[in-house]
Backbone as JSON, one array per atom type, in Angstrom:
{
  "sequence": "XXXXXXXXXXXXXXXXXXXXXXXXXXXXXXXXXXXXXXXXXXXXXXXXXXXXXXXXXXXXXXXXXXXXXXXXXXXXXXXXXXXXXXXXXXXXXXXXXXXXXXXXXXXXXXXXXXXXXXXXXXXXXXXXXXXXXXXXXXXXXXXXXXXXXXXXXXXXXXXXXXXXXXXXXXXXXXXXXXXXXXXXXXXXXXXXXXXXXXXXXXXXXXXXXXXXXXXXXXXXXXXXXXXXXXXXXXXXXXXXXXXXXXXXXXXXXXX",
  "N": [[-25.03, 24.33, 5.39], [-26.8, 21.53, 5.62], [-27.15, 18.56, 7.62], [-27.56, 15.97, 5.95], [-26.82, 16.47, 3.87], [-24.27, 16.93, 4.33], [-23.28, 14.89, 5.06], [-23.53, 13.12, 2.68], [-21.9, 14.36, 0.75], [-19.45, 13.87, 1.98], [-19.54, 10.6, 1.52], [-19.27, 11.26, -1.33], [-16.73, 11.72, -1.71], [-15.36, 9.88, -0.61], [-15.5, 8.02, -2.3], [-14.25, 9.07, -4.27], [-11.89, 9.16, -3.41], [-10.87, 7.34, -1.85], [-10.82, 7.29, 1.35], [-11.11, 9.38, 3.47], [-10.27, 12.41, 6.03], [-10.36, 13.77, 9.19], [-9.54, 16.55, 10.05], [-9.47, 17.71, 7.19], [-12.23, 17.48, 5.92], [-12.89, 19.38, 8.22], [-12.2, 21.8, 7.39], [-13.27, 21.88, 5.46], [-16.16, 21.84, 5.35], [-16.97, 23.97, 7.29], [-16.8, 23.33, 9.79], [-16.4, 22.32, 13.13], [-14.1, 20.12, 14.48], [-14.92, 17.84, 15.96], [-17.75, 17.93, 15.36], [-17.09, 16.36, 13.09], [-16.45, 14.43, 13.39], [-18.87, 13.26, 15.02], [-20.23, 12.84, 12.9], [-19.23, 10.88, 11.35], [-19.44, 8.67, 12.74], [-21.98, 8.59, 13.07], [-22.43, 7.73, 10.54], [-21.07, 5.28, 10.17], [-22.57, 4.08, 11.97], [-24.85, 3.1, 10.38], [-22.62, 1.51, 8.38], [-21.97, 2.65, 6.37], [-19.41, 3.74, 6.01], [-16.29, 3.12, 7.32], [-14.7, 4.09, 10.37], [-11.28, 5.39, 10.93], [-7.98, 5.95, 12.64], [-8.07, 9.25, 12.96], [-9.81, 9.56, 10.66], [-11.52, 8.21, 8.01], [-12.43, 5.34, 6.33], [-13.82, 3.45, 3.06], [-15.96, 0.83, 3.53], [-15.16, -1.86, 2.62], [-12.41, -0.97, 2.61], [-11.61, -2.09, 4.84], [-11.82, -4.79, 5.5], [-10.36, -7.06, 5.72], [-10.63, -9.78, 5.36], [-11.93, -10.54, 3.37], [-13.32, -12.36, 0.81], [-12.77, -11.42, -1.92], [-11.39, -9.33, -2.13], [-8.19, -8.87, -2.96], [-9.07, -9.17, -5.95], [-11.01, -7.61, -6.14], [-9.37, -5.23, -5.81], [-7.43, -5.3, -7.59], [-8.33, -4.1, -9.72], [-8.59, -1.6, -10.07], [-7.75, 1.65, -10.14], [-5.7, 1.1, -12.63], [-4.27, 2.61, -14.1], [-2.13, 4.12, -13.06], [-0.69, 2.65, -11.35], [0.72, 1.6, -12.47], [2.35, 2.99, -13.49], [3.75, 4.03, -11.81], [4.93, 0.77, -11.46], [6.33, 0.91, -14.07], [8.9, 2.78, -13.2], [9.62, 1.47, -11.23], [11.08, -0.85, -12.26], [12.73, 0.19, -13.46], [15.2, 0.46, -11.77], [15.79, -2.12, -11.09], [18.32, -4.79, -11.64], [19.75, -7.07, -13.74], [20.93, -10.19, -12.56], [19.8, -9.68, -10.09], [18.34, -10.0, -6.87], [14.98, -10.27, -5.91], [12.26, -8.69, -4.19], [9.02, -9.4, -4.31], [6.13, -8.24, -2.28], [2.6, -8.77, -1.36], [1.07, -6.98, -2.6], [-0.68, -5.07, -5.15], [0.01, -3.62, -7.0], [2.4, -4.29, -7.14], [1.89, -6.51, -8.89], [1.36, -5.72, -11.31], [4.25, -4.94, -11.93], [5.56, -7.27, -11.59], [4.44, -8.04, -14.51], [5.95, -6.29, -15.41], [8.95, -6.9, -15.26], [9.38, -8.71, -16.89], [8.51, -7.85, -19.21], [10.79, -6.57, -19.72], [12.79, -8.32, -20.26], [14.64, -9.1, -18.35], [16.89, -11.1, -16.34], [16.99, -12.39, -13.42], [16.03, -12.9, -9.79], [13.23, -13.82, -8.38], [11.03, -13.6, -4.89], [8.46, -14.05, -3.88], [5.02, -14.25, -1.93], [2.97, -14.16, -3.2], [0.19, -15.36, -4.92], [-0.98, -14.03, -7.56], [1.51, -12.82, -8.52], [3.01, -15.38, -8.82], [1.52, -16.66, -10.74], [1.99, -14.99, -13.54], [5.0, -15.38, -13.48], [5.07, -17.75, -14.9], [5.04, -17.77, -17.22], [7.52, -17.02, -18.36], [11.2, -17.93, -18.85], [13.43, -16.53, -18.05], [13.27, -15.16, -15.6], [13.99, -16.83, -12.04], [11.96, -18.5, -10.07], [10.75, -18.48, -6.72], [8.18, -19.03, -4.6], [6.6, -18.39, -1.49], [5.64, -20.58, 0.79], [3.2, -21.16, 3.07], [0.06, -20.29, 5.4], [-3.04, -19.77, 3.45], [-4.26, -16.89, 2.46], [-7.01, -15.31, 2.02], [-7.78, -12.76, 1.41], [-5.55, -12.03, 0.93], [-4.71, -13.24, -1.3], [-2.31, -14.9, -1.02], [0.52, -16.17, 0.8], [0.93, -16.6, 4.54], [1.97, -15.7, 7.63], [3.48, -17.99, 10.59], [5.21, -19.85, 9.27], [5.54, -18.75, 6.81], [7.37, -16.93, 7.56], [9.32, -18.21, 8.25], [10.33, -19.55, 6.1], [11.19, -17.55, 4.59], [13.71, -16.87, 6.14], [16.25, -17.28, 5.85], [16.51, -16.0, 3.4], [18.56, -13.44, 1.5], [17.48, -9.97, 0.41], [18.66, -8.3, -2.75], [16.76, -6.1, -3.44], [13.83, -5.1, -2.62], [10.04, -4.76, -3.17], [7.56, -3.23, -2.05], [3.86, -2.98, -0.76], [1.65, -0.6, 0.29], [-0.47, 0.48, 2.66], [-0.99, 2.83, 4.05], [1.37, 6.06, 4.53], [3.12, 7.98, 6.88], [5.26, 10.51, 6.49], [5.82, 12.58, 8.88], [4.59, 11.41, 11.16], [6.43, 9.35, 11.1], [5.61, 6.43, 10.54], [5.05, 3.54, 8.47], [2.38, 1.53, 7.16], [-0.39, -1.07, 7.32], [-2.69, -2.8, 6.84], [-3.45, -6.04, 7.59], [-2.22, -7.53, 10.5], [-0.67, -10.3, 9.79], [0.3, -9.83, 7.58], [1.82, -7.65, 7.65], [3.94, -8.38, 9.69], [4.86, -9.83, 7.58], [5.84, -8.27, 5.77], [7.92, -6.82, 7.1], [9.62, -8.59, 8.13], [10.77, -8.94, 5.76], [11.95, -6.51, 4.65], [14.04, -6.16, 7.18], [15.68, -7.61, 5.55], [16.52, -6.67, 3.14], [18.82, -5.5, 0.73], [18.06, -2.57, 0.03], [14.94, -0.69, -0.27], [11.9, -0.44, -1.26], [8.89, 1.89, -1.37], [5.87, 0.67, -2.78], [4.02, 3.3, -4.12], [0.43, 4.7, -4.21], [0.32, 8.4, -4.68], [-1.73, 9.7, -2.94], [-1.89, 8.1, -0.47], [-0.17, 8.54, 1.45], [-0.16, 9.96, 4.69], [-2.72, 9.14, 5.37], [-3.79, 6.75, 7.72], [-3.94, 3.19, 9.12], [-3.8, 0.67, 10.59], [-1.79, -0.96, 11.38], [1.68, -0.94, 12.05], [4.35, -1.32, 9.87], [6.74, -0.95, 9.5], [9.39, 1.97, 9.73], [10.4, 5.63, 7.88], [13.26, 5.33, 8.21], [13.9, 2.46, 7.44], [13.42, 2.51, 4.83], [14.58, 2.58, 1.38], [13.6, 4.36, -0.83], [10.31, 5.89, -1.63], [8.05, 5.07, -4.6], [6.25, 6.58, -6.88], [3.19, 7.78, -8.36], [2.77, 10.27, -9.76], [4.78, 13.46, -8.6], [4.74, 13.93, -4.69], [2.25, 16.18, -2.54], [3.86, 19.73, -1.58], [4.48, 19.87, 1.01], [4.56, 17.06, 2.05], [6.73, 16.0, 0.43], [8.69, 17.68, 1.77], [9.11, 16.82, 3.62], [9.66, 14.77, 3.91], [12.41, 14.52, 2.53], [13.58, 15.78, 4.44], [13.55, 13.38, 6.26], [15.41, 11.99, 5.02], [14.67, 10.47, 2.23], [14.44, 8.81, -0.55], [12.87, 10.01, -3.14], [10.88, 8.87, -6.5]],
  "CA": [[-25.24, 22.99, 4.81], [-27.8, 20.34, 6.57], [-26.35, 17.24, 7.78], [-27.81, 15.24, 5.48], [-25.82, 17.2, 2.64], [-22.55, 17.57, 4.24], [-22.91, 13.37, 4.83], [-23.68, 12.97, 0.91], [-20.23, 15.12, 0.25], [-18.77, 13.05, 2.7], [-19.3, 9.94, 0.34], [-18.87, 11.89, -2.61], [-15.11, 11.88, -1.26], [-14.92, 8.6, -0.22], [-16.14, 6.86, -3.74], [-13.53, 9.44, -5.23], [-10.69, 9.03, -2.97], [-10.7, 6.29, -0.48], [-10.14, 8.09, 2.07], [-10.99, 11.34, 3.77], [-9.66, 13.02, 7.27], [-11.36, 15.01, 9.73], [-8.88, 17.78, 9.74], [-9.98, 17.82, 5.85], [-13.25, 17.76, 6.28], [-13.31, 20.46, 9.59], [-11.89, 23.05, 7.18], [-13.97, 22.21, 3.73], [-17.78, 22.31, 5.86], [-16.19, 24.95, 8.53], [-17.59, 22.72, 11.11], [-15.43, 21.46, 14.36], [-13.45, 18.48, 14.06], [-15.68, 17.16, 17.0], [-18.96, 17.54, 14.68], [-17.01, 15.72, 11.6], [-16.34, 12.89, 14.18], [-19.84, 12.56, 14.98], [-20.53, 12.64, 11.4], [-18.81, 9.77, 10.63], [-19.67, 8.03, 13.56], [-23.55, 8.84, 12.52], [-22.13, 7.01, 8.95], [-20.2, 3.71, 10.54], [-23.61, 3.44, 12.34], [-25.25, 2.87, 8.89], [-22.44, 0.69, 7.45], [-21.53, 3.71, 4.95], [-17.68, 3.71, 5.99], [-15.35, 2.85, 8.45], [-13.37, 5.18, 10.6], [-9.68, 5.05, 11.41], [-7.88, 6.87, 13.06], [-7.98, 10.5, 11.69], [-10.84, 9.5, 9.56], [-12.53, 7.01, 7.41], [-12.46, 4.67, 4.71], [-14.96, 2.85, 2.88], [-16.06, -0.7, 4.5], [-14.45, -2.7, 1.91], [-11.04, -1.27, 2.75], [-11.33, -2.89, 6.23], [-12.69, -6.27, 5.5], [-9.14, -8.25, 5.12], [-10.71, -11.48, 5.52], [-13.35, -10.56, 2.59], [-12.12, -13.35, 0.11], [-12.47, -11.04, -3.48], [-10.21, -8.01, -1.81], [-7.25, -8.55, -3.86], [-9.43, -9.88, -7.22], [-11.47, -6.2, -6.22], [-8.35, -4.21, -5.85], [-6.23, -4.96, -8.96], [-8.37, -3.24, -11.3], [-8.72, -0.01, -9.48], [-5.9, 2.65, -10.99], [-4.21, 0.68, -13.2], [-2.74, 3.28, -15.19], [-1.13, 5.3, -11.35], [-0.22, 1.22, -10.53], [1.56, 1.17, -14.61], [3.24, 4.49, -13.92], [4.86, 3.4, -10.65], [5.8, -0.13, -12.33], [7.65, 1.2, -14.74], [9.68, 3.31, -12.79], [10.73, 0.35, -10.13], [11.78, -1.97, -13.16], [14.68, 0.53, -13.87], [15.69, 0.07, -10.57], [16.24, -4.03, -11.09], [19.95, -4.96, -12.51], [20.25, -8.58, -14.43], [21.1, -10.64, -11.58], [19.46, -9.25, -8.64], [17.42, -11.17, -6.13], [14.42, -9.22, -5.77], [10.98, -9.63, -3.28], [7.82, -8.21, -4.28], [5.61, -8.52, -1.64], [0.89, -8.9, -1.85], [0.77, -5.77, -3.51], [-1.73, -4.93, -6.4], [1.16, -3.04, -7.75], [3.46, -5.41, -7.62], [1.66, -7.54, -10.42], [2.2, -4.88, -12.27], [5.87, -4.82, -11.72], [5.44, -8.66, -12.33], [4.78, -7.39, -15.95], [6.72, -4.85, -16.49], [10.05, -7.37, -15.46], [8.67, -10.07, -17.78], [8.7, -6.92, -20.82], [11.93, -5.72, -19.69], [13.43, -9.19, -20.1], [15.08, -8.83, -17.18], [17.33, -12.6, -15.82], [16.93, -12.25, -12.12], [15.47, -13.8, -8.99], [12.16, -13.54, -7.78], [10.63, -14.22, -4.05], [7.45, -13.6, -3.48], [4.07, -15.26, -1.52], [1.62, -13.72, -3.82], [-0.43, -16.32, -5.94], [-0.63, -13.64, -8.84], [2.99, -12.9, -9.32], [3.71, -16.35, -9.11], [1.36, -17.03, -12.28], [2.65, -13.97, -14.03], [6.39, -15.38, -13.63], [4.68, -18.93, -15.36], [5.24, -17.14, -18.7], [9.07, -16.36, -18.93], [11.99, -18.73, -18.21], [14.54, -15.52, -17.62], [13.12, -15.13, -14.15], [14.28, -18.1, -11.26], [10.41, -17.95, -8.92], [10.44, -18.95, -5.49], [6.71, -18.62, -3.84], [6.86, -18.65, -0.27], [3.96, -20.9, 1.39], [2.55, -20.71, 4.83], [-1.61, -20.54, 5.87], [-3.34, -18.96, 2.44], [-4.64, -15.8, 2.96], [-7.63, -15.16, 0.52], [-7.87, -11.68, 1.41], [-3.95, -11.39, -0.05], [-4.73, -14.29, -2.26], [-1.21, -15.22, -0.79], [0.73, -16.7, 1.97], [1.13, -15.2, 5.62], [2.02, -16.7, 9.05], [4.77, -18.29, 10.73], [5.4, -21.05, 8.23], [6.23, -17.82, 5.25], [8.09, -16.28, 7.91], [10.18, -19.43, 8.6], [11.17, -19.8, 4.35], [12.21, -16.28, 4.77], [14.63, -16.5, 7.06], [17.63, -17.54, 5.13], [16.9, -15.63, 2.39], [18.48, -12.18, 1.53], [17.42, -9.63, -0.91], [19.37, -6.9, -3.13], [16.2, -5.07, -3.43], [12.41, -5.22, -2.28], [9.46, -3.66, -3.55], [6.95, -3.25, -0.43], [2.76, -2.25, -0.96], [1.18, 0.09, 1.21], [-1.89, 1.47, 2.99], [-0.9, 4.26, 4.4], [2.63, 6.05, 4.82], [3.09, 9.05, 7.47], [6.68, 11.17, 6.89], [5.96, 12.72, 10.08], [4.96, 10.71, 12.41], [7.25, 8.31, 10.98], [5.03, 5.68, 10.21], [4.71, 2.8, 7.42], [1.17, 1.29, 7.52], [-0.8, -1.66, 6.49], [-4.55, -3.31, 8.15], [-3.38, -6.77, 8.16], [-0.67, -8.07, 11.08], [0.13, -11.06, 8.92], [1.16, -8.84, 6.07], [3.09, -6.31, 8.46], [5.46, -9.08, 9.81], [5.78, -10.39, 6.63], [6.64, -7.21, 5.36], [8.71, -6.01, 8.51], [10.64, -9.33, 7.54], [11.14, -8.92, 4.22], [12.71, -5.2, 5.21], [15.14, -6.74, 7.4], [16.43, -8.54, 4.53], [17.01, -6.34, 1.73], [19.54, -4.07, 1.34], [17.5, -1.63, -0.44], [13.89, -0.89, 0.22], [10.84, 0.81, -2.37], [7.42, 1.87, -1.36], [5.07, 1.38, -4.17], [2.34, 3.59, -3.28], [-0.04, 6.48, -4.82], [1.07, 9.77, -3.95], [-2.6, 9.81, -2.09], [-1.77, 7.26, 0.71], [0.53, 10.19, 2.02], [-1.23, 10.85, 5.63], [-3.6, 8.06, 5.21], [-3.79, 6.27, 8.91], [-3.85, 2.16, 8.63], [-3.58, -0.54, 11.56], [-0.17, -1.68, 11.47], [3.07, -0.44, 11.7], [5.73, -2.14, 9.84], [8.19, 0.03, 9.24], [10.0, 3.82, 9.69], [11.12, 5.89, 6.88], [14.45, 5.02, 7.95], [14.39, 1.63, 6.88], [12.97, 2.41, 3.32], [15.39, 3.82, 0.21], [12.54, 5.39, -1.01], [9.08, 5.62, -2.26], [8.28, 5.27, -5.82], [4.89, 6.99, -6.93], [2.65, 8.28, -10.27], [3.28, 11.56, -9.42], [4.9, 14.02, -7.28], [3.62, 14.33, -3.61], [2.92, 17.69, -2.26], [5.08, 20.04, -0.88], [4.72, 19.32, 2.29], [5.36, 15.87, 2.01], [8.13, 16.24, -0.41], [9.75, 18.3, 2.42], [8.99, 15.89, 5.37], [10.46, 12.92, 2.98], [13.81, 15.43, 2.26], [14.23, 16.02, 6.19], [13.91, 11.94, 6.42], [16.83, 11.44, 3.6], [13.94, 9.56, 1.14], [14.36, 9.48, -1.96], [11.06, 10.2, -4.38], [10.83, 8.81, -7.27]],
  "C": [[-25.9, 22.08, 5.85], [-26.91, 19.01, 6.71], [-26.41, 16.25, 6.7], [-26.5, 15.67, 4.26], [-24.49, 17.15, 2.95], [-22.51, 15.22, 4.17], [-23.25, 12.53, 3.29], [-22.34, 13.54, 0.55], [-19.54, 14.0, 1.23], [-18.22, 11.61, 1.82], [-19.03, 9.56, -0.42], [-17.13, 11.55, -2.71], [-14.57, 10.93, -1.41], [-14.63, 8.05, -1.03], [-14.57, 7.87, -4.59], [-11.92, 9.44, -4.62], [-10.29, 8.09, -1.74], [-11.01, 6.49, 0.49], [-10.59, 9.44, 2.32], [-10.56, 11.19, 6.0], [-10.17, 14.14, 7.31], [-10.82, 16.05, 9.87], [-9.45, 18.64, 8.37], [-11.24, 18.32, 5.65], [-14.25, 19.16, 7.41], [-13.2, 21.58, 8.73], [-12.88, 23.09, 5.63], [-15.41, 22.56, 4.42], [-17.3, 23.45, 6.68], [-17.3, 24.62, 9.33], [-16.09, 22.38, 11.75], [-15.18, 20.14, 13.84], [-14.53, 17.46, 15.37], [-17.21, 16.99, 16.21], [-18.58, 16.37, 13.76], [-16.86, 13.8, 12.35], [-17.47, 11.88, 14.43], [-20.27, 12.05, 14.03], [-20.28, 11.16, 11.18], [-19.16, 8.62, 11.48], [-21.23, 7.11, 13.41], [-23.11, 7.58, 11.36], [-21.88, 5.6, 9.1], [-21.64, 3.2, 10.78], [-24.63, 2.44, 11.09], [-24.56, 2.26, 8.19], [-22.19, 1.55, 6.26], [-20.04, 3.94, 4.98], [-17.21, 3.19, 7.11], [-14.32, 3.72, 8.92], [-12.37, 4.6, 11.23], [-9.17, 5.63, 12.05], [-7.35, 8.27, 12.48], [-8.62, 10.51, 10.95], [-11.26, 8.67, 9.25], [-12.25, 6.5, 6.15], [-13.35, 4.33, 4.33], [-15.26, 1.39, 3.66], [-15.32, -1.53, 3.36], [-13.01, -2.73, 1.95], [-10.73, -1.72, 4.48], [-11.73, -4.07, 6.4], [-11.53, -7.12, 4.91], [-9.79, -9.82, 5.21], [-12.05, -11.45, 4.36], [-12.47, -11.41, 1.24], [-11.99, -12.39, -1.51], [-11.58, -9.3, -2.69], [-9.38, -7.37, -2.41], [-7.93, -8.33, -5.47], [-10.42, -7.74, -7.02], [-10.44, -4.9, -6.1], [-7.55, -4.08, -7.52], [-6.7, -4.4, -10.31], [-9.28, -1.87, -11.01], [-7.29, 1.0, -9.7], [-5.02, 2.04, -11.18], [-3.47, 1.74, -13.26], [-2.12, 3.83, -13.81], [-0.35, 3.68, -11.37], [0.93, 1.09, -11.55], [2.62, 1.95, -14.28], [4.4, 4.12, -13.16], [5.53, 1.94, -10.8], [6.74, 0.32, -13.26], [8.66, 2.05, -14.54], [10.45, 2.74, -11.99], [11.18, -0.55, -10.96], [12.71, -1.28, -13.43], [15.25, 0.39, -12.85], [16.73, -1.24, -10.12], [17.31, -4.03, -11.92], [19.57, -6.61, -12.89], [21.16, -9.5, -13.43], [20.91, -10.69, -9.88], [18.37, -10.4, -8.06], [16.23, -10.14, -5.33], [13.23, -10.04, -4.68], [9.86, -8.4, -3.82], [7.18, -9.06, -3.43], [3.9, -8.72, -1.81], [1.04, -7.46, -1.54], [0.03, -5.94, -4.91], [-0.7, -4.22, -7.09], [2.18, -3.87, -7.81], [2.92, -6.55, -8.75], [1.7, -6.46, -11.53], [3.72, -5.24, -12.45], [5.93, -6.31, -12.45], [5.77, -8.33, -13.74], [6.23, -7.24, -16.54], [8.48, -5.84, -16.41], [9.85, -8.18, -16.59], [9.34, -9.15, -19.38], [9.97, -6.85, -20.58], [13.29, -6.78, -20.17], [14.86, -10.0, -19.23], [15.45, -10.49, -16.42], [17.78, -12.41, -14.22], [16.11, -13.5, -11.45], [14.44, -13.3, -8.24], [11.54, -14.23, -6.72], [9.38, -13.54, -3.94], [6.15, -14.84, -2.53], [2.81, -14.63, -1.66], [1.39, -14.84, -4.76], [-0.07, -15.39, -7.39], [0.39, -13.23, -9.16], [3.04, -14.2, -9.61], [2.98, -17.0, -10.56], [1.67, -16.38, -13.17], [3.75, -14.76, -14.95], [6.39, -17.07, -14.3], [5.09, -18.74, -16.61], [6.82, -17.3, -19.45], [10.05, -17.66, -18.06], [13.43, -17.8, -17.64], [14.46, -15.47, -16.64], [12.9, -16.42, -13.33], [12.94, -17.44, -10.45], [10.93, -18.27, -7.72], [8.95, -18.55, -4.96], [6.95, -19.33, -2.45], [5.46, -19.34, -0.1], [3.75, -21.18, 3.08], [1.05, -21.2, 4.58], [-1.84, -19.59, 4.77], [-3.89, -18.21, 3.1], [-5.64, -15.85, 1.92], [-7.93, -13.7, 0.43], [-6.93, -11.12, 0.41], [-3.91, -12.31, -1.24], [-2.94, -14.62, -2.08], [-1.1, -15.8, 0.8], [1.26, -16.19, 3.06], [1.07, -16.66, 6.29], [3.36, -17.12, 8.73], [5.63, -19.0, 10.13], [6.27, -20.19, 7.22], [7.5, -17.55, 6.0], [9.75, -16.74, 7.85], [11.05, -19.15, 7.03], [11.74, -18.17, 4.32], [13.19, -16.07, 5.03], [15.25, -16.57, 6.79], [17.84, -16.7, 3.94], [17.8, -13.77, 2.41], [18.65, -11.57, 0.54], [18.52, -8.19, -1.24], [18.24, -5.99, -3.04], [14.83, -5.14, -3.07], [11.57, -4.18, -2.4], [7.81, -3.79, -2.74], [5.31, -2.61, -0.91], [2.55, -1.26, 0.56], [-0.16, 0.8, 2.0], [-1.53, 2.62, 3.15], [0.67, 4.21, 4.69], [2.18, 7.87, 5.55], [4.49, 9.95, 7.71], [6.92, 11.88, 8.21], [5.94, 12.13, 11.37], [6.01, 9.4, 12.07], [7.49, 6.71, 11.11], [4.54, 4.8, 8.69], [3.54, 1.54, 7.56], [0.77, 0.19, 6.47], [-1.81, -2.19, 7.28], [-3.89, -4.41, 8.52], [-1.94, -7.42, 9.27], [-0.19, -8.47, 10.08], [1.11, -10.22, 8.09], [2.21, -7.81, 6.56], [4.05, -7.24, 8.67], [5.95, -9.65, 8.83], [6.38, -9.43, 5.67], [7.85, -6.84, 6.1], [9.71, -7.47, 8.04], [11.3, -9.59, 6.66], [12.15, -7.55, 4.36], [14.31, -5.4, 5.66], [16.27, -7.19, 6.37], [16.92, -7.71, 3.57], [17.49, -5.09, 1.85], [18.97, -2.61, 0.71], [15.91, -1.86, -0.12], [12.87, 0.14, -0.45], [9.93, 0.36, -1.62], [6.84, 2.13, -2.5], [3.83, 2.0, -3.71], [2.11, 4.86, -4.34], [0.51, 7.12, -3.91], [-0.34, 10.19, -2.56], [-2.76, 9.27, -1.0], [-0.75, 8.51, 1.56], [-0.21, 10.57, 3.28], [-1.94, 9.66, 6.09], [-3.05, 6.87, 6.19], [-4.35, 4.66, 8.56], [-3.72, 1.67, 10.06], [-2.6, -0.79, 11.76], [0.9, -1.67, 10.82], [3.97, -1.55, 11.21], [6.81, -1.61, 9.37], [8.06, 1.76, 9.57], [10.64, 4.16, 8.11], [13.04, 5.73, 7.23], [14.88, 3.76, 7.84], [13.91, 1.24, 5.38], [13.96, 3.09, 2.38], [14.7, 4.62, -0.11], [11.29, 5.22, -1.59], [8.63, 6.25, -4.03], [6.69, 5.83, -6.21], [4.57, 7.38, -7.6], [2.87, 9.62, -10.19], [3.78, 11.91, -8.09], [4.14, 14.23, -6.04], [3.41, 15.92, -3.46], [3.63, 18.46, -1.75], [5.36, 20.09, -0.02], [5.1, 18.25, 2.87], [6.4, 15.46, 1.67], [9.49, 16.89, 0.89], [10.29, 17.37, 3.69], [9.95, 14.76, 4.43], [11.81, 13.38, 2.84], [14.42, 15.65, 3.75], [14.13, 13.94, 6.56], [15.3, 11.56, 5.43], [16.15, 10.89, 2.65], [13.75, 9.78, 0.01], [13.29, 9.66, -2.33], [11.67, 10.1, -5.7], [9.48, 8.78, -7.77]]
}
């Protein structure tokens, strides 16, 4: 295969899965992981992706300060985003004090409590939950505010962190870039959003990742958590069995 061809498949990948890794890549061209590096390197040069570490994304998933981010995320796999909503709304009890965090899946969830008619308490410092939860008088809101973010179309910095601090939740439902059962890593690009996740954690005595089963591996900027401060990760389907096993030697549940 000519370079040109294997960096057209390369692409091909990208546009169909976010995401690719040079391990991935070393064994589908049966080239060296040291060619697939240049490869992509060759690609960044050109503004065709962005690599991470372990691989590459597209440029749009590294541009947190690009103001349509969220407004370009939330209508990319609904139905995987639907599947995993309606599996964390059985989760929620009729008096719980819940946190969804700037997650594109969490306006889902938004929803799906709204259908479920569900009389709880909601914290969040996402703009679109908080118009969501405009609808229904069953759910008490709180919206945290701080410095807007327009990337998260929400609020971040020390100001959110601050209205945080007193609060504490029964249950929190956490987004994700990337999650690693082995190295024992929970991933996201922007700081802001890590400490205000990593604070939100602290707080609640239970703890869901909403994530595709494809973030699995998938290398990100910033740590805010270990699988041992998550209950478990909720997802549209099963992972594979290698993950499944690494998540079973952590104690995590899968749902």
């Amino acid at each position: 295969m000519f370079v040109e061809e294997r960096h057209k498949e390369i692409l091909r990948l990208l546009n169909e899965n976010q995401k690719v890794l040079v391990k991935d890549l070393s064994k589908r061209f049966q080239v060296t992981e040291d060619c697939i590096r240049k490869d992509l390197a060759a690609m960044e040069g050109q503004n065709l992706l962005k690599r991470t570490y372990g691989g590459a994304v597209l440029p749009d998933g590294l541009h947190p300060g690009h103001s349509n981010l969220v407004a370009s995320r939330k209508h990319k796999n609904v139905e995987q985003k639907q599947k995993i909503a309606k599996k964390a709304v059985k989760l929620i009890k009729n008096g719980d004090m819940v946190f969804l965090d700037t997650s594109t899946t969490n306006i889902e969830l938004a929803e799906e409590i709204i259908k479920a008619g569900l009389e709880i308490t909601v914290v969040s410092c996402m703009m679109d939950i908080a118009e969501i939860f405009q609808t229904t008088k069953n759910v008490k809101f709180f919206l945290l505010g701080g410095e807007f973010n327009r990337s998260q179309n929400g609020f971040l910095g020390s100001l959110t962190l601050q209205m945080m601090e007193n609060f504490r939740f029964d249950i929190a439902f956490m987004g994700v870039v990337g999650a690693d059962p082995e190295k024992n890593v929970i991933m996201t690009y922007v700081p802001e959003d890590g400490l205000m996740k990593r604070h939100a954690v602290e707080r609640s005595s239970k703890v869901y990742l909403m994530m595709e089963s494809k973030k699995f591996g998938f290398q990100a900027n910033y740590v805010y958590a270990g699988f041992e401060d998550i209950s478990g990760v909720i997802c549209e389907k099963q992972p594979d069995e290698s993950t499944r096993e690494r998540l079973e030697l952590r104690e995590t549940e899968i749902i």
